[in-house]
Short mmCIF file of N, CA and C in Angstrom, two decimals:
data_model
loop_
_atom_site.label_atom_id
_atom_site.label_comp_id
_atom_site.label_asym_id
_atom_site.label_seq_id
_atom_site.Cartn_x
_atom_site.Cartn_y
_atom_site.Cartn_z
N ILE A 10 28.15 -62.19 -85.16
CA ILE A 10 27.56 -61.23 -85.93
C ILE A 10 27.62 -60.55 -85.58
N PRO A 11 27.51 -58.98 -86.20
CA PRO A 11 27.17 -58.24 -85.74
C PRO A 11 25.87 -58.13 -87.02
N ASP A 12 25.19 -56.79 -86.30
CA ASP A 12 23.71 -56.48 -86.86
C ASP A 12 23.52 -55.36 -87.88
N VAL A 13 24.16 -55.48 -88.62
CA VAL A 13 23.87 -54.33 -89.84
C VAL A 13 24.70 -55.00 -90.84
N VAL A 14 24.26 -53.72 -91.43
CA VAL A 14 24.16 -53.60 -93.49
C VAL A 14 24.99 -53.91 -94.13
N PRO A 15 25.90 -53.92 -93.99
CA PRO A 15 27.14 -54.45 -94.46
C PRO A 15 27.33 -53.21 -96.32
N ASP A 16 28.21 -52.20 -96.59
CA ASP A 16 28.51 -52.15 -98.42
C ASP A 16 29.87 -52.34 -98.21
N LEU A 17 30.66 -52.83 -97.55
CA LEU A 17 32.01 -53.69 -98.04
C LEU A 17 32.48 -53.65 -97.11
N ILE A 18 33.13 -55.19 -97.12
CA ILE A 18 33.84 -56.18 -95.51
C ILE A 18 34.85 -56.66 -96.30
N TYR A 19 36.24 -56.33 -95.98
CA TYR A 19 37.64 -56.56 -95.92
C TYR A 19 37.72 -57.97 -94.85
N LEU A 20 37.99 -58.97 -95.75
CA LEU A 20 38.13 -59.68 -94.33
C LEU A 20 39.63 -60.19 -95.05
N ASP A 21 40.59 -59.64 -93.65
CA ASP A 21 41.88 -60.06 -93.88
C ASP A 21 41.65 -60.69 -91.87
N GLY A 22 41.38 -61.74 -91.48
CA GLY A 22 41.99 -61.55 -90.45
C GLY A 22 40.20 -62.85 -90.09
N PRO A 23 40.40 -63.67 -89.35
CA PRO A 23 41.55 -63.68 -88.50
C PRO A 23 42.39 -64.48 -88.47
N ALA A 24 43.14 -65.03 -87.51
CA ALA A 24 44.92 -65.41 -88.10
C ALA A 24 44.06 -67.26 -88.14
N LEU A 25 44.62 -67.76 -88.93
CA LEU A 25 44.15 -69.21 -88.82
C LEU A 25 45.28 -69.67 -88.62
N THR A 26 44.21 -70.94 -88.25
CA THR A 26 45.84 -72.36 -87.70
C THR A 26 44.89 -73.78 -88.43
N PRO A 27 46.17 -74.93 -87.75
CA PRO A 27 45.85 -75.87 -89.25
C PRO A 27 44.59 -76.57 -88.95
N GLY A 28 43.99 -76.05 -87.75
CA GLY A 28 42.40 -76.68 -87.86
C GLY A 28 41.50 -75.34 -88.35
N ILE A 29 41.53 -74.48 -88.24
CA ILE A 29 41.20 -73.82 -89.13
C ILE A 29 41.38 -72.83 -90.46
N GLN A 30 41.14 -73.17 -91.15
CA GLN A 30 41.60 -72.82 -92.74
C GLN A 30 40.69 -71.88 -93.48
N VAL A 31 39.28 -71.34 -92.41
CA VAL A 31 38.84 -70.43 -93.78
C VAL A 31 37.93 -69.64 -92.56
N ALA A 32 37.39 -68.49 -92.73
CA ALA A 32 36.35 -67.75 -91.93
C ALA A 32 34.91 -67.49 -92.71
N VAL A 33 34.20 -68.20 -91.90
CA VAL A 33 32.73 -68.32 -92.44
C VAL A 33 31.92 -67.13 -91.58
N ASP A 34 31.54 -66.33 -91.32
CA ASP A 34 30.89 -66.05 -90.45
C ASP A 34 30.09 -65.19 -91.90
N ILE A 35 30.75 -64.15 -92.68
CA ILE A 35 30.68 -63.77 -94.06
C ILE A 35 29.09 -64.47 -94.40
N LEU A 36 29.14 -66.18 -94.45
CA LEU A 36 28.40 -66.64 -94.43
C LEU A 36 27.21 -66.55 -94.13
N ASP A 37 27.02 -66.90 -92.80
CA ASP A 37 25.73 -66.35 -91.61
C ASP A 37 25.12 -65.10 -91.58
N MET A 38 26.01 -64.23 -92.62
CA MET A 38 25.32 -62.31 -93.07
C MET A 38 24.95 -62.73 -94.47
N GLU A 39 25.40 -63.27 -94.81
CA GLU A 39 24.71 -63.47 -96.73
C GLU A 39 23.03 -62.37 -97.11
N ASP A 40 22.60 -63.54 -96.24
CA ASP A 40 20.89 -62.64 -95.97
C ASP A 40 21.31 -61.48 -96.11
N LYS A 41 21.61 -60.86 -95.37
CA LYS A 41 21.48 -59.02 -95.11
C LYS A 41 22.59 -58.21 -96.09
N PHE A 42 23.03 -58.33 -97.42
CA PHE A 42 23.41 -57.92 -98.38
C PHE A 42 22.74 -57.09 -99.23
N ARG A 43 23.04 -56.02 -99.60
CA ARG A 43 22.78 -55.52 -101.04
C ARG A 43 24.02 -55.47 -101.71
N PRO A 44 22.15 -55.28 -103.48
CA PRO A 44 23.20 -55.47 -104.36
C PRO A 44 23.78 -54.85 -104.23
N GLY A 45 25.34 -54.56 -104.88
CA GLY A 45 26.41 -53.93 -105.11
C GLY A 45 27.68 -53.57 -103.87
N LEU A 46 27.11 -54.51 -103.15
CA LEU A 46 28.39 -54.73 -101.95
C LEU A 46 29.35 -55.72 -102.56
N SER A 47 30.62 -55.34 -101.57
CA SER A 47 31.53 -55.40 -101.97
C SER A 47 32.07 -56.36 -101.33
N LEU A 48 32.93 -57.34 -101.77
CA LEU A 48 33.85 -58.05 -99.74
C LEU A 48 34.95 -58.38 -100.74
N ILE A 49 35.76 -57.94 -99.77
CA ILE A 49 37.17 -57.91 -100.53
C ILE A 49 37.82 -59.14 -99.71
N VAL A 50 38.87 -60.03 -100.59
CA VAL A 50 39.83 -61.48 -99.33
C VAL A 50 40.80 -61.13 -100.17
N ASP A 51 41.73 -60.66 -98.79
CA ASP A 51 42.84 -60.01 -98.85
C ASP A 51 43.42 -61.25 -98.38
N GLY A 52 44.83 -61.84 -99.75
CA GLY A 52 45.75 -62.89 -99.99
C GLY A 52 44.97 -64.00 -99.29
N ARG A 53 43.62 -64.16 -98.67
CA ARG A 53 43.67 -65.91 -98.35
C ARG A 53 43.04 -66.47 -99.76
N TRP A 54 43.36 -67.23 -100.34
CA TRP A 54 43.37 -68.17 -101.91
C TRP A 54 41.86 -69.42 -101.19
N THR A 55 42.74 -69.66 -99.76
CA THR A 55 41.55 -71.22 -99.05
C THR A 55 39.80 -70.05 -99.24
N ASN A 56 40.02 -69.05 -98.60
CA ASN A 56 39.01 -68.70 -98.40
C ASN A 56 38.40 -67.97 -99.56
N THR A 57 38.77 -67.88 -100.32
CA THR A 57 38.47 -67.04 -101.56
C THR A 57 37.23 -68.12 -101.96
N LEU A 58 38.04 -69.41 -102.53
CA LEU A 58 37.54 -70.42 -103.23
C LEU A 58 36.38 -71.32 -102.56
N PHE A 59 36.23 -70.79 -100.84
CA PHE A 59 35.74 -71.88 -100.65
C PHE A 59 34.20 -70.61 -100.63
N PHE A 60 34.02 -68.67 -100.43
CA PHE A 60 32.88 -68.00 -100.95
C PHE A 60 32.20 -68.92 -102.69
N ARG A 61 33.81 -69.41 -103.50
CA ARG A 61 33.24 -69.90 -104.31
C ARG A 61 31.73 -70.44 -104.66
N GLN A 62 32.12 -71.95 -103.66
CA GLN A 62 31.36 -72.49 -103.45
C GLN A 62 30.70 -73.03 -103.38
N HIS A 63 30.79 -71.99 -102.09
CA HIS A 63 29.42 -71.28 -100.56
C HIS A 63 28.79 -70.35 -100.87
N LEU A 64 28.66 -69.70 -101.03
CA LEU A 64 27.95 -68.06 -101.48
C LEU A 64 26.65 -68.13 -102.26
N LYS A 65 25.16 -68.15 -101.96
CA LYS A 65 24.49 -68.40 -102.39
C LYS A 65 23.96 -67.28 -104.09
N ARG A 66 23.95 -65.93 -103.86
CA ARG A 66 24.15 -65.76 -104.71
C ARG A 66 24.81 -65.22 -105.66
N ARG A 67 24.05 -63.92 -106.24
CA ARG A 67 24.89 -63.74 -107.80
C ARG A 67 26.03 -62.57 -108.07
N TYR A 68 26.47 -63.17 -107.64
CA TYR A 68 28.67 -62.06 -107.24
C TYR A 68 28.96 -61.91 -108.50
N VAL A 69 30.06 -60.75 -109.00
CA VAL A 69 30.93 -60.68 -109.73
C VAL A 69 31.93 -60.81 -109.42
N PHE A 70 32.58 -61.87 -109.78
CA PHE A 70 34.09 -62.56 -108.82
C PHE A 70 35.52 -61.55 -110.08
N LYS A 71 36.20 -61.28 -109.06
CA LYS A 71 37.96 -60.67 -110.20
C LYS A 71 38.94 -60.94 -108.64
N HIS A 72 39.75 -61.72 -109.49
CA HIS A 72 40.72 -62.35 -108.47
C HIS A 72 41.68 -60.35 -109.39
N ARG A 73 42.06 -60.08 -108.49
CA ARG A 73 43.21 -59.20 -109.07
C ARG A 73 44.84 -59.56 -107.84
N SER A 74 45.58 -60.14 -108.94
CA SER A 74 46.76 -61.22 -108.51
C SER A 74 48.41 -59.64 -108.59
N ILE A 75 47.94 -58.48 -108.89
CA ILE A 75 48.83 -57.57 -108.43
C ILE A 75 47.97 -56.82 -107.02
N PHE A 76 47.39 -57.29 -106.28
CA PHE A 76 47.25 -56.44 -105.45
C PHE A 76 46.96 -58.05 -104.00
N ARG A 77 47.04 -58.93 -104.69
CA ARG A 77 46.85 -60.45 -104.28
C ARG A 77 45.73 -60.18 -103.43
N ASN A 78 44.59 -60.34 -103.81
CA ASN A 78 42.95 -60.01 -102.99
C ASN A 78 41.77 -59.95 -104.55
N SER A 79 40.81 -60.71 -104.14
CA SER A 79 39.75 -61.50 -104.83
C SER A 79 38.52 -59.95 -104.16
N ILE A 80 38.22 -59.61 -104.83
CA ILE A 80 36.61 -59.45 -104.84
C ILE A 80 35.64 -60.02 -105.44
N PHE A 81 34.10 -59.80 -104.61
CA PHE A 81 33.34 -60.20 -104.45
C PHE A 81 31.98 -59.23 -104.94
N GLU A 82 31.68 -58.64 -106.25
CA GLU A 82 30.41 -57.96 -105.94
C GLU A 82 29.21 -58.74 -106.02
N LEU A 83 28.22 -57.77 -105.06
CA LEU A 83 27.13 -58.83 -104.94
C LEU A 83 26.18 -57.94 -106.00
N VAL A 84 25.12 -58.58 -107.90
CA VAL A 84 24.68 -57.88 -107.84
C VAL A 84 23.31 -58.90 -108.09
N ALA A 85 21.79 -57.50 -108.40
CA ALA A 85 20.54 -57.66 -108.19
C ALA A 85 20.28 -59.06 -108.81
#
């Protein structure tokens, strides 16, 4: 887990396998996020659903079908 306070996270990896269907490291970093953080999940619908169920803080969620991604924006 990087020791950073991100403003933007773009999730596009790592490669998924039959045994690993979601990337979960972001949950371990969530306590460091500041309001205004944007988390973009690119084309990983299973990961998007996982985050919608497991992120603990309050986010505005937008699914952008034209770009095939989803955005979570942390609110204060």
